[in-house]
PDB file of C-alpha atoms in Angstrom:
ATOM      1  CA  MET A   1      39.869 -94.027 -75.606  1.00 41.00           C
ATOM      2  CA  SER A   2      37.084 -94.874 -72.841  1.00 42.00           C
ATOM      3  CA  GLY A   3      38.735 -98.499 -73.038  1.00 45.00           C
ATOM      4  CA  VAL A   4      42.283 -97.394 -72.289  1.00 41.00           C
ATOM      5  CA  VAL A   5      40.883 -95.094 -69.319  1.00 41.00           C
ATOM      6  CA  LYS A   6      39.007 -98.279 -68.126  1.00 42.00           C
ATOM      7  CA  ASP A   7      41.794-100.319 -68.315  1.00 43.00           C
ATOM      8  CA  PHE A   8      44.093 -97.859 -66.448  1.00 43.00           C
ATOM      9  CA  ALA A   9      41.231 -97.714 -63.569  1.00 50.00           C
ATOM     10  CA  CYS A  10      41.641-101.326 -63.272  1.00 63.00           C
ATOM     11  CA  THR A  11      43.989-103.022 -60.728  1.00 74.00           C
ATOM     12  CA  ASP A  12      46.725-105.442 -62.074  1.00 82.00           C
ATOM     13  CA  ASP A  13      44.953-108.399 -60.830  1.00 85.00           C
ATOM     14  CA  GLU A  14      41.587-107.530 -62.637  1.00 86.00           C
ATOM     15  CA  VAL A  15      43.328-106.664 -65.879  1.00 90.00           C
ATOM     16  CA  TYR A  16      45.295-110.155 -65.476  1.00 90.00           C
ATOM     17  CA  LEU A  17      41.960-111.618 -65.023  1.00 93.00           C
ATOM     18  CA  ARG A  18      40.511-109.839 -67.985  1.00 93.00           C
ATOM     19  CA  LYS A  19      43.061-111.254 -70.360  1.00 93.00           C
ATOM     20  CA  LEU A  20      42.037-114.639 -69.232  1.00 93.00           C
ATOM     21  CA  GLY A  21      38.337-113.962 -70.183  1.00 94.00           C
ATOM     22  CA  TYR A  22      36.918-113.311 -66.508  1.00 95.00           C
ATOM     23  CA  SER A  23      34.738-110.109 -65.796  1.00 94.00           C
ATOM     24  CA  ILE A  24      34.705-109.566 -62.146  1.00 92.00           C
ATOM     25  CA  GLY A  25      31.152-108.633 -60.829  1.00 91.00           C
ATOM     26  CA  THR A  26      29.839-108.253 -57.130  1.00 92.00           C
ATOM     27  CA  THR A  27      31.382-109.475 -53.947  1.00 91.00           C
ATOM     28  CA  ILE A  28      29.178-112.401 -52.784  1.00 88.00           C
ATOM     29  CA  GLY A  29      30.933-112.957 -49.269  1.00 84.00           C
ATOM     30  CA  GLU A  30      34.274-111.592 -47.480  1.00 84.00           C
ATOM     31  CA  GLY A  31      36.194-112.608 -44.864  1.00 82.00           C
ATOM     32  CA  SER A  32      39.683-111.536 -42.982  1.00 83.00           C
ATOM     33  CA  TYR A  33      41.810-113.034 -46.082  1.00 87.00           C
ATOM     34  CA  ALA A  34      39.512-114.195 -48.525  1.00 90.00           C
ATOM     35  CA  LYS A  35      36.568-112.912 -50.532  1.00 92.00           C
ATOM     36  CA  VAL A  36      33.995-114.356 -53.372  1.00 93.00           C
ATOM     37  CA  LYS A  37      33.159-112.687 -56.164  1.00 93.00           C
ATOM     38  CA  SER A  38      30.665-113.237 -59.126  1.00 94.00           C
ATOM     39  CA  ALA A  39      32.089-113.343 -62.287  1.00 95.00           C
ATOM     40  CA  TYR A  40      31.631-114.166 -66.175  1.00 96.00           C
ATOM     41  CA  SER A  41      33.927-116.744 -67.844  1.00 95.00           C
ATOM     42  CA  GLU A  42      33.891-116.041 -71.497  1.00 95.00           C
ATOM     43  CA  LYS A  43      35.442-119.719 -72.160  1.00 93.00           C
ATOM     44  CA  LEU A  44      32.542-121.204 -70.155  1.00 94.00           C
ATOM     45  CA  GLN A  45      29.998-118.552 -71.479  1.00 95.00           C
ATOM     46  CA  LYS A  46      28.441-118.590 -67.943  1.00 95.00           C
ATOM     47  CA  ARG A  47      28.533-117.008 -64.407  1.00 95.00           C
ATOM     48  CA  VAL A  48      30.977-118.582 -62.093  1.00 96.00           C
ATOM     49  CA  ALA A  49      31.970-117.931 -58.400  1.00 95.00           C
ATOM     50  CA  MET A  50      35.776-116.786 -57.786  1.00 96.00           C
ATOM     51  CA  LYS A  51      37.107-117.387 -54.523  1.00 95.00           C
ATOM     52  CA  ILE A  52      40.260-115.117 -53.999  1.00 94.00           C
ATOM     53  CA  ILE A  53      42.512-115.739 -51.282  1.00 94.00           C
ATOM     54  CA  ASN A  54      45.351-113.177 -49.942  1.00 92.00           C
ATOM     55  CA  ARG A  55      48.327-115.325 -49.120  1.00 91.00           C
ATOM     56  CA  ARG A  56      49.707-112.370 -47.195  1.00 90.00           C
ATOM     57  CA  LYS A  57      46.744-111.866 -45.026  1.00 90.00           C
ATOM     58  CA  ALA A  58      46.213-115.715 -44.247  1.00 91.00           C
ATOM     59  CA  PRO A  59      47.312-117.372 -41.301  1.00 91.00           C
ATOM     60  CA  LYS A  60      50.533-119.545 -41.390  1.00 90.00           C
ATOM     61  CA  ASP A  61      48.650-122.704 -40.487  1.00 88.00           C
ATOM     62  CA  PHE A  62      45.881-121.956 -43.191  1.00 89.00           C
ATOM     63  CA  ARG A  63      48.370-121.312 -46.045  1.00 88.00           C
ATOM     64  CA  GLU A  64      50.674-124.346 -45.223  1.00 88.00           C
ATOM     65  CA  LYS A  65      48.187-127.018 -44.102  1.00 88.00           C
ATOM     66  CA  PHE A  66      44.500-126.224 -44.609  1.00 89.00           C
ATOM     67  CA  LEU A  67      44.641-124.812 -48.104  1.00 92.00           C
ATOM     68  CA  PRO A  68      46.573-127.180 -49.803  1.00 92.00           C
ATOM     69  CA  ARG A  69      44.223-129.783 -48.471  1.00 91.00           C
ATOM     70  CA  GLU A  70      41.199-127.692 -49.611  1.00 92.00           C
ATOM     71  CA  LEU A  71      42.657-127.461 -53.304  1.00 94.00           C
ATOM     72  CA  LYS A  72      43.902-131.078 -53.315  1.00 94.00           C
ATOM     73  CA  VAL A  73      40.147-132.156 -52.648  1.00 95.00           C
ATOM     74  CA  LEU A  74      38.328-129.740 -54.860  1.00 95.00           C
ATOM     75  CA  LYS A  75      40.731-131.031 -57.606  1.00 95.00           C
ATOM     76  CA  ALA A  76      39.640-134.653 -56.719  1.00 96.00           C
ATOM     77  CA  VAL A  77      35.754-134.386 -56.369  1.00 96.00           C
ATOM     78  CA  ASN A  78      33.226-134.995 -59.095  1.00 96.00           C
ATOM     79  CA  HIS A  79      29.552-134.882 -58.114  1.00 97.00           C
ATOM     80  CA  PRO A  80      26.383-133.409 -58.904  1.00 97.00           C
ATOM     81  CA  TYR A  81      25.843-132.338 -55.325  1.00 98.00           C
ATOM     82  CA  ILE A  82      29.271-130.678 -54.603  1.00 98.00           C
ATOM     83  CA  ILE A  83      30.430-127.129 -56.020  1.00 96.00           C
ATOM     84  CA  LYS A  84      32.361-127.881 -59.147  1.00 96.00           C
ATOM     85  CA  LEU A  85      35.769-126.360 -59.680  1.00 96.00           C
ATOM     86  CA  PHE A  86      36.639-124.938 -62.934  1.00 96.00           C
ATOM     87  CA  GLU A  87      40.252-123.905 -62.473  1.00 95.00           C
ATOM     88  CA  ILE A  88      42.745-122.373 -60.084  1.00 96.00           C
ATOM     89  CA  LEU A  89      44.985-119.292 -61.012  1.00 95.00           C
ATOM     90  CA  GLU A  90      47.554-117.830 -59.021  1.00 92.00           C
ATOM     91  CA  PHE A  91      48.764-114.100 -59.727  1.00 90.00           C
ATOM     92  CA  GLU A  92      51.488-111.984 -57.367  1.00 87.00           C
ATOM     93  CA  HIS A  93      50.430-112.978 -53.618  1.00 89.00           C
ATOM     94  CA  LYS A  94      46.603-114.072 -54.526  1.00 93.00           C
ATOM     95  CA  ILE A  95      44.998-117.197 -55.549  1.00 95.00           C
ATOM     96  CA  TYR A  96      41.986-117.368 -57.606  1.00 96.00           C
ATOM     97  CA  ILE A  97      39.658-120.537 -57.160  1.00 96.00           C
ATOM     98  CA  ILE A  98      37.127-120.426 -59.947  1.00 97.00           C
ATOM     99  CA  MET A  99      33.938-122.554 -59.434  1.00 96.00           C
ATOM    100  CA  GLU A 100      30.454-123.346 -60.067  1.00 95.00           C
ATOM    101  CA  HIS A 101      27.923-120.443 -59.300  1.00 94.00           C
ATOM    102  CA  ALA A 102      25.288-121.136 -56.911  1.00 92.00           C
ATOM    103  CA  GLY A 103      22.517-118.583 -57.637  1.00 87.00           C
ATOM    104  CA  HIS A 104      20.002-119.058 -54.753  1.00 90.00           C
ATOM    105  CA  GLY A 105      22.553-118.374 -51.895  1.00 90.00           C
ATOM    106  CA  ASP A 106      22.928-120.741 -49.215  1.00 95.00           C
ATOM    107  CA  LEU A 107      20.393-123.125 -47.009  1.00 97.00           C
ATOM    108  CA  LEU A 108      20.572-120.628 -43.982  1.00 96.00           C
ATOM    109  CA  GLU A 109      19.506-117.720 -46.102  1.00 95.00           C
ATOM    110  CA  TYR A 110      16.813-120.059 -47.707  1.00 96.00           C
ATOM    111  CA  ILE A 111      15.284-120.871 -44.280  1.00 96.00           C
ATOM    112  CA  LYS A 112      15.725-117.382 -42.878  1.00 95.00           C
ATOM    113  CA  LEU A 113      13.644-116.115 -45.817  1.00 94.00           C
ATOM    114  CA  ARG A 114      10.949-119.067 -46.060  1.00 93.00           C
ATOM    115  CA  GLY A 115      11.183-120.480 -42.297  1.00 94.00           C
ATOM    116  CA  ALA A 116      10.976-124.479 -41.815  1.00 95.00           C
ATOM    117  CA  VAL A 117      11.155-126.526 -44.945  1.00 95.00           C
ATOM    118  CA  PRO A 118       8.105-128.873 -45.931  1.00 95.00           C
ATOM    119  CA  GLU A 119       9.108-132.233 -45.099  1.00 96.00           C
ATOM    120  CA  ASP A 120       8.536-133.645 -48.960  1.00 95.00           C
ATOM    121  CA  ARG A 121      11.036-130.341 -49.854  1.00 96.00           C
ATOM    122  CA  THR A 122      13.298-131.534 -46.865  1.00 97.00           C
ATOM    123  CA  ARG A 123      13.474-135.234 -47.695  1.00 97.00           C
ATOM    124  CA  HIS A 124      14.558-134.200 -51.501  1.00 97.00           C
ATOM    125  CA  MET A 125      17.390-132.089 -50.119  1.00 97.00           C
ATOM    126  CA  PHE A 126      18.571-133.744 -47.533  1.00 98.00           C
ATOM    127  CA  ARG A 127      19.052-136.760 -49.838  1.00 98.00           C
ATOM    128  CA  GLN A 128      21.418-134.981 -51.866  1.00 98.00           C
ATOM    129  CA  LEU A 129      23.128-133.926 -49.034  1.00 98.00           C
ATOM    130  CA  VAL A 130      23.822-137.421 -47.874  1.00 98.00           C
ATOM    131  CA  GLN A 131      24.623-138.588 -51.404  1.00 98.00           C
ATOM    132  CA  ALA A 132      27.365-136.000 -51.283  1.00 98.00           C
ATOM    133  CA  ILE A 133      28.567-137.098 -47.897  1.00 98.00           C
ATOM    134  CA  ALA A 134      28.651-140.877 -49.131  1.00 98.00           C
ATOM    135  CA  TYR A 135      30.276-139.948 -52.297  1.00 98.00           C
ATOM    136  CA  LEU A 136      32.985-137.967 -50.111  1.00 98.00           C
ATOM    137  CA  HIS A 137      33.233-140.824 -47.735  1.00 97.00           C
ATOM    138  CA  SER A 138      33.499-143.510 -50.337  1.00 96.00           C
ATOM    139  CA  ASN A 139      36.664-141.705 -51.576  1.00 96.00           C
ATOM    140  CA  ASN A 140      37.890-141.404 -47.877  1.00 95.00           C
ATOM    141  CA  ILE A 141      37.211-137.700 -47.564  1.00 96.00           C
ATOM    142  CA  ALA A 142      35.599-136.053 -44.838  1.00 95.00           C
ATOM    143  CA  HIS A 143      34.369-132.424 -45.023  1.00 96.00           C
ATOM    144  CA  ARG A 144      34.333-131.697 -41.500  1.00 94.00           C
ATOM    145  CA  ASP A 145      32.602-128.344 -41.678  1.00 95.00           C
ATOM    146  CA  LEU A 146      29.299-128.849 -42.884  1.00 97.00           C
ATOM    147  CA  LYS A 147      26.558-126.320 -41.933  1.00 97.00           C
ATOM    148  CA  CYS A 148      23.837-124.514 -43.611  1.00 97.00           C
ATOM    149  CA  GLU A 149      26.005-121.790 -44.775  1.00 95.00           C
ATOM    150  CA  ASN A 150      28.470-124.350 -46.330  1.00 95.00           C
ATOM    151  CA  LEU A 151      25.165-125.804 -48.378  1.00 97.00           C
ATOM    152  CA  LEU A 152      24.632-123.552 -51.320  1.00 96.00           C
ATOM    153  CA  LEU A 153      21.637-123.944 -53.754  1.00 96.00           C
ATOM    154  CA  ASP A 154      21.726-123.661 -57.476  1.00 94.00           C
ATOM    155  CA  TYR A 155      18.873-122.024 -59.377  1.00 91.00           C
ATOM    156  CA  GLN A 156      16.645-125.273 -59.187  1.00 93.00           C
ATOM    157  CA  ASN A 157      17.474-125.155 -55.306  1.00 95.00           C
ATOM    158  CA  ASN A 158      19.587-128.223 -55.541  1.00 97.00           C
ATOM    159  CA  ILE A 159      22.309-128.975 -52.693  1.00 98.00           C
ATOM    160  CA  LYS A 160      25.822-127.866 -53.559  1.00 97.00           C
ATOM    161  CA  VAL A 161      28.307-128.711 -50.637  1.00 97.00           C
ATOM    162  CA  SER A 162      30.842-126.186 -50.803  1.00 94.00           C
ATOM    163  CA  ASP A 163      33.856-124.725 -48.432  1.00 92.00           C
ATOM    164  CA  PHE A 164      36.351-127.728 -48.128  1.00 93.00           C
ATOM    165  CA  GLY A 165      38.799-125.621 -46.159  1.00 89.00           C
ATOM    166  CA  PHE A 166      38.788-128.168 -43.144  1.00 91.00           C
ATOM    167  CA  SER A 167      38.499-131.469 -45.471  1.00 93.00           C
ATOM    168  CA  ARG A 168      41.046-134.001 -45.249  1.00 90.00           C
ATOM    169  CA  TYR A 169      41.618-137.579 -46.534  1.00 92.00           C
ATOM    170  CA  PHE A 170      41.363-140.435 -43.691  1.00 91.00           C
ATOM    171  CA  GLU A 171      41.988-144.084 -43.392  1.00 88.00           C
ATOM    172  CA  GLU A 172      39.406-146.493 -42.067  1.00 82.00           C
ATOM    173  CA  SER A 173      41.770-146.786 -38.912  1.00 79.00           C
ATOM    174  CA  THR A 174      42.104-143.117 -38.481  1.00 79.00           C
ATOM    175  CA  LEU A 175      40.873-141.335 -35.382  1.00 87.00           C
ATOM    176  CA  SER A 176      41.405-137.547 -34.886  1.00 86.00           C
ATOM    177  CA  LYS A 177      41.182-135.140 -31.740  1.00 82.00           C
ATOM    178  CA  THR A 178      40.987-132.121 -34.063  1.00 81.00           C
ATOM    179  CA  PHE A 179      38.140-129.682 -33.271  1.00 82.00           C
ATOM    180  CA  CYS A 180      37.426-127.504 -36.367  1.00 82.00           C
ATOM    181  CA  GLY A 181      34.342-125.908 -37.883  1.00 80.00           C
ATOM    182  CA  SER A 182      31.542-124.837 -35.954  1.00 90.00           C
ATOM    183  CA  ALA A 183      30.557-125.876 -32.273  1.00 92.00           C
ATOM    184  CA  ALA A 184      26.791-125.907 -33.206  1.00 94.00           C
ATOM    185  CA  TYR A 185      27.300-128.737 -35.719  1.00 96.00           C
ATOM    186  CA  ALA A 186      29.789-130.654 -33.689  1.00 93.00           C
ATOM    187  CA  ALA A 187      29.111-134.123 -31.817  1.00 93.00           C
ATOM    188  CA  PRO A 188      29.802-134.561 -28.203  1.00 93.00           C
ATOM    189  CA  GLU A 189      32.896-136.465 -28.493  1.00 92.00           C
ATOM    190  CA  ILE A 190      34.411-133.907 -30.744  1.00 92.00           C
ATOM    191  CA  LEU A 191      33.673-131.065 -28.327  1.00 92.00           C
ATOM    192  CA  GLN A 192      35.049-133.261 -25.470  1.00 92.00           C
ATOM    193  CA  GLY A 193      38.393-134.047 -27.195  1.00 90.00           C
ATOM    194  CA  ILE A 194      37.648-137.658 -27.361  1.00 91.00           C
ATOM    195  CA  PRO A 195      39.366-139.292 -30.237  1.00 91.00           C
ATOM    196  CA  TYR A 196      36.688-139.949 -33.042  1.00 89.00           C
ATOM    197  CA  TYR A 197      36.321-141.676 -36.246  1.00 90.00           C
ATOM    198  CA  VAL A 198      36.585-138.698 -38.830  1.00 90.00           C
ATOM    199  CA  PRO A 199      33.501-139.449 -41.004  1.00 92.00           C
ATOM    200  CA  LEU A 200      31.301-139.367 -37.501  1.00 92.00           C
ATOM    201  CA  HIS A 201      31.822-135.490 -37.663  1.00 91.00           C
ATOM    202  CA  ASP A 202      29.852-135.232 -41.042  1.00 96.00           C
ATOM    203  CA  ILE A 203      27.035-137.665 -39.926  1.00 97.00           C
ATOM    204  CA  TRP A 204      26.412-135.731 -36.836  1.00 96.00           C
ATOM    205  CA  ALA A 205      26.464-132.405 -38.673  1.00 97.00           C
ATOM    206  CA  ALA A 206      23.967-133.923 -41.052  1.00 98.00           C
ATOM    207  CA  GLY A 207      21.472-134.685 -38.437  1.00 98.00           C
ATOM    208  CA  VAL A 208      21.885-130.924 -37.111  1.00 97.00           C
ATOM    209  CA  ILE A 209      21.300-129.419 -40.509  1.00 98.00           C
ATOM    210  CA  LEU A 210      17.828-131.955 -41.178  1.00 98.00           C
ATOM    211  CA  TYR A 211      16.283-130.815 -37.665  1.00 96.00           C
ATOM    212  CA  ILE A 212      17.313-126.857 -38.724  1.00 96.00           C
ATOM    213  CA  MET A 213      15.302-127.637 -41.964  1.00 97.00           C
ATOM    214  CA  VAL A 214      12.247-129.003 -40.511  1.00 96.00           C
ATOM    215  CA  CYS A 215      12.218-126.826 -37.238  1.00 95.00           C
ATOM    216  CA  ALA A 216      13.800-123.445 -38.439  1.00 94.00           C
ATOM    217  CA  SER A 217      15.768-123.657 -35.209  1.00 92.00           C
ATOM    218  CA  MET A 218      18.895-125.211 -33.709  1.00 93.00           C
ATOM    219  CA  PRO A 219      18.453-128.532 -31.665  1.00 93.00           C
ATOM    220  CA  TYR A 220      21.121-127.151 -29.204  1.00 92.00           C
ATOM    221  CA  ASP A 221      21.777-123.830 -27.456  1.00 87.00           C
ATOM    222  CA  ASP A 222      25.216-123.412 -28.336  1.00 87.00           C
ATOM    223  CA  SER A 223      25.941-119.988 -26.482  1.00 90.00           C
ATOM    224  CA  ASN A 224      26.709-122.188 -23.675  1.00 90.00           C
ATOM    225  CA  ILE A 225      29.059-125.107 -24.809  1.00 91.00           C
ATOM    226  CA  LYS A 226      29.168-126.982 -21.371  1.00 92.00           C
ATOM    227  CA  LYS A 227      25.483-126.870 -21.205  1.00 92.00           C
ATOM    228  CA  MET A 228      25.044-127.933 -24.921  1.00 91.00           C
ATOM    229  CA  ILE A 229      27.341-130.996 -24.257  1.00 93.00           C
ATOM    230  CA  LYS A 230      25.098-132.246 -21.211  1.00 92.00           C
ATOM    231  CA  ASP A 231      22.092-131.558 -23.095  1.00 91.00           C
ATOM    232  CA  GLN A 232      23.610-133.786 -25.774  1.00 92.00           C
ATOM    233  CA  LEU A 233      24.732-136.567 -23.496  1.00 93.00           C
ATOM    234  CA  GLU A 234      21.419-136.615 -21.866  1.00 89.00           C
ATOM    235  CA  ARG A 235      19.670-136.944 -25.263  1.00 85.00           C
ATOM    236  CA  LYS A 236      17.677-133.945 -25.049  1.00 83.00           C
ATOM    237  CA  VAL A 237      16.505-133.319 -28.477  1.00 87.00           C
ATOM    238  CA  GLY A 238      13.324-131.158 -28.169  1.00 85.00           C
ATOM    239  CA  PHE A 239      10.639-130.492 -30.835  1.00 87.00           C
ATOM    240  CA  SER A 240       8.464-127.279 -30.553  1.00 80.00           C
ATOM    241  CA  ARG A 241       4.918-128.029 -30.101  1.00 79.00           C
ATOM    242  CA  SER A 242       4.255-125.012 -32.546  1.00 77.00           C
ATOM    243  CA  ARG A 243       5.701-126.809 -35.498  1.00 81.00           C
ATOM    244  CA  VAL A 244       4.383-130.216 -37.060  1.00 89.00           C
ATOM    245  CA  VAL A 245       7.250-132.458 -37.424  1.00 94.00           C
ATOM    246  CA  SER A 246       6.145-136.079 -38.343  1.00 95.00           C
ATOM    247  CA  PRO A 247       6.913-138.777 -36.149  1.00 94.00           C
ATOM    248  CA  GLU A 248       9.332-140.569 -39.000  1.00 96.00           C
ATOM    249  CA  ALA A 249      11.202-137.544 -39.170  1.00 96.00           C
ATOM    250  CA  LYS A 250      11.858-137.019 -35.435  1.00 95.00           C
ATOM    251  CA  ASP A 251      12.927-140.649 -35.267  1.00 96.00           C
ATOM    252  CA  LEU A 252      15.602-140.239 -38.152  1.00 97.00           C
ATOM    253  CA  ILE A 253      16.984-137.251 -36.305  1.00 97.00           C
ATOM    254  CA  ARG A 254      17.101-138.881 -33.005  1.00 95.00           C
ATOM    255  CA  LYS A 255      18.878-141.807 -34.518  1.00 96.00           C
ATOM    256  CA  ILE A 256      21.438-139.529 -36.320  1.00 97.00           C
ATOM    257  CA  LEU A 257      21.977-137.390 -33.093  1.00 96.00           C
ATOM    258  CA  GLU A 258      22.972-140.553 -31.115  1.00 95.00           C
ATOM    259  CA  VAL A 259      25.515-140.095 -28.577  1.00 94.00           C
ATOM    260  CA  ASN A 260      26.550-143.722 -28.592  1.00 94.00           C
ATOM    261  CA  THR A 261      28.838-143.605 -31.749  1.00 93.00           C
ATOM    262  CA  HIS A 262      28.370-147.306 -31.918  1.00 93.00           C
ATOM    263  CA  LYS A 263      24.453-146.924 -32.536  1.00 95.00           C
ATOM    264  CA  ARG A 264      24.641-143.762 -34.468  1.00 96.00           C
ATOM    265  CA  PHE A 265      23.100-144.215 -37.891  1.00 96.00           C
ATOM    266  CA  THR A 266      25.464-144.705 -40.737  1.00 96.00           C
ATOM    267  CA  ILE A 267      25.020-143.334 -44.271  1.00 97.00           C
ATOM    268  CA  PRO A 268      23.385-146.428 -45.334  1.00 96.00           C
ATOM    269  CA  GLN A 269      21.108-146.736 -42.562  1.00 97.00           C
ATOM    270  CA  ILE A 270      19.954-143.044 -43.128  1.00 97.00           C
ATOM    271  CA  LEU A 271      19.321-143.648 -46.960  1.00 96.00           C
ATOM    272  CA  GLY A 272      17.219-146.683 -45.999  1.00 96.00           C
ATOM    273  CA  HIS A 273      14.989-145.029 -43.285  1.00 97.00           C
ATOM    274  CA  PRO A 274      11.464-145.130 -43.807  1.00 96.00           C
ATOM    275  CA  TRP A 275      11.027-141.423 -43.826  1.00 97.00           C
ATOM    276  CA  MET A 276      14.149-141.060 -46.244  1.00 96.00           C
ATOM    277  CA  GLU A 277      12.182-143.606 -48.592  1.00 89.00           C
ATOM    278  CA  ALA A 278       8.696-142.022 -48.665  1.00 83.00           C
ATOM    279  CA  GLY A 279       7.042-139.452 -50.801  1.00 68.00           C
ATOM    280  CA  ASP A 280      10.073-138.430 -53.431  1.00 54.00           C
ATOM    281  CA  THR A 281      10.348-140.726 -56.328  1.00 48.00           C
ATOM    282  CA  GLU A 282      12.290-138.578 -58.641  1.00 49.00           C
ATOM    283  CA  PRO A 283      15.884-140.386 -59.555  1.00 45.00           C
ATOM    284  CA  THR A 284      18.858-138.487 -58.108  1.00 45.00           C
ATOM    285  CA  PRO A 285      21.911-138.769 -59.740  1.00 43.00           C
ATOM    286  CA  GLY A 286      25.314-139.050 -58.283  1.00 41.00           C
ATOM    287  CA  THR A 287      25.356-141.838 -55.864  1.00 41.00           C
ATOM    288  CA  SER A 288      28.522-142.884 -53.862  1.00 40.00           C
ATOM    289  CA  HIS A 289      29.950-145.209 -56.752  1.00 40.00           C
ATOM    290  CA  GLU A 290      30.894-142.165 -58.982  1.00 46.00           C
ATOM    291  CA  LYS A 291      34.869-141.788 -59.217  1.00 51.00           C
ATOM    292  CA  PRO A 292      36.761-138.489 -58.308  1.00 55.00           C
ATOM    293  CA  ARG A 293      38.421-136.406 -61.300  1.00 54.00           C
ATOM    294  CA  THR A 294      41.849-137.773 -59.842  1.00 45.00           C
ATOM    295  CA  THR A 295      42.442-141.139 -57.815  1.00 40.00           C
ATOM    296  CA  THR A 296      45.168-141.230 -55.112  1.00 39.00           C
ATOM    297  CA  SER A 297      46.665-144.732 -54.671  1.00 35.00           C
ATOM    298  CA  LYS A 298      47.278-143.982 -50.939  1.00 35.00           C
ATOM    299  CA  THR A 299      45.298-141.861 -48.581  1.00 34.00           C
ATOM    300  CA  GLU A 300      47.118-138.776 -47.354  1.00 36.00           C
ATOM    301  CA  GLN A 301      48.788-138.974 -43.999  1.00 35.00           C
ATOM    302  CA  VAL A 302      48.380-135.750 -42.258  1.00 32.00           C
ATOM    303  CA  ASP A 303      48.908-134.483 -38.612  1.00 35.00           C
ATOM    304  CA  ASP A 304      45.826-132.837 -37.587  1.00 39.00           C
ATOM    305  CA  ALA A 305      46.203-129.226 -36.126  1.00 35.00           C
ATOM    306  CA  VAL A 306      43.571-127.507 -33.762  1.00 33.00           C
ATOM    307  CA  ALA A 307      41.297-125.513 -35.866  1.00 39.00           C
ATOM    308  CA  ASN A 308      40.174-122.317 -34.603  1.00 38.00           C
ATOM    309  CA  GLN A 309      36.216-122.055 -34.798  1.00 37.00           C
ATOM    310  CA  ASP A 310      34.639-118.693 -35.907  1.00 39.00           C
ATOM    311  CA  LYS A 311      34.030-115.870 -33.163  1.00 38.00           C
ATOM    312  CA  GLY A 312      30.875-114.986 -34.514  1.00 45.00           C
ATOM    313  CA  ALA A 313      27.406-115.190 -32.447  1.00 52.00           C
ATOM    314  CA  PRO A 314      26.215-118.561 -31.577  1.00 62.00           C
ATOM    315  CA  GLN A 315      24.278-120.193 -34.557  1.00 60.00           C
ATOM    316  CA  SER A 316      21.126-120.239 -32.164  1.00 54.00           C
ATOM    317  CA  GLU A 317      21.057-116.580 -31.976  1.00 50.00           C
ATOM    318  CA  VAL A 318      21.307-116.377 -35.859  1.00 48.00           C
ATOM    319  CA  LEU A 319      18.070-118.646 -36.187  1.00 53.00           C
ATOM    320  CA  ALA A 320      16.451-117.080 -33.535  1.00 48.00           C
ATOM    321  CA  ALA A 321      14.682-114.217 -35.505  1.00 44.00           C
ATOM    322  CA  MET A 322      13.165-117.062 -37.667  1.00 44.00           C
ATOM    323  CA  VAL A 323      11.094-118.763 -35.076  1.00 42.00           C
TER     324      VAL A 323
END
């Protein structure tokens, strides 16, 4: 009798998911038209993350352009430092994306809790991020929304790149004018509306992430975008005297946050930098030679559309309490 009462108290979608072997747990994150819940999969015999998207609440641009891109990329990628997709379900007006569960939250939470990350640990985690980016770019995929909140951590604090809502396929000759993601992680050419080579979006963002990891603060104040662009163009990447950052780490950050796109470090140059090669001898699987789950004979030809950035507080304010 108690089981009948429990089923009756459940919503239709919860009953549907239970029949498929999923027990829904707590809410991990929530937005205006999507939420992420923890769940237990009987088939996989482990916890998973379930992203639930409400089609009725989602804007048209997202439903028709960004969601299909996200699902296409998630189905294709297969890398140890990218969140793994297990299954996609549809029920009535909702889509359920079942993914790997990263039990230690995201990198921003990690830094808020612990402060600046020691350089040896930063080097290890940053190498994982760069390898994930290298893999994506080798398969003609750009993430375009890399930020600390989208870097999840598993139970061993390994990086898991997530949230491919702004991702897209590109060709070597592809230039874009689209601004998407967070201004705090965007290169000056993107903020100025100058056509840019799509992978450069990810490389600059990686430099911002590296700075945040070793400094526990933002390299630029994004509360004033016009001033931030000016500081970027004038190469004003400052380091607090209260934090010890090695000259080698500073050099790498400055070479990634290079305004001149022809001089900005490439992925091979980042991986070959002396700071990256020092200290960490642990083998790291999943370099760029790995193949995606499915291959595409031709890269996708899609028109870019201007994507709105989040209206929340500037990233510099989010990190201000940590320093």
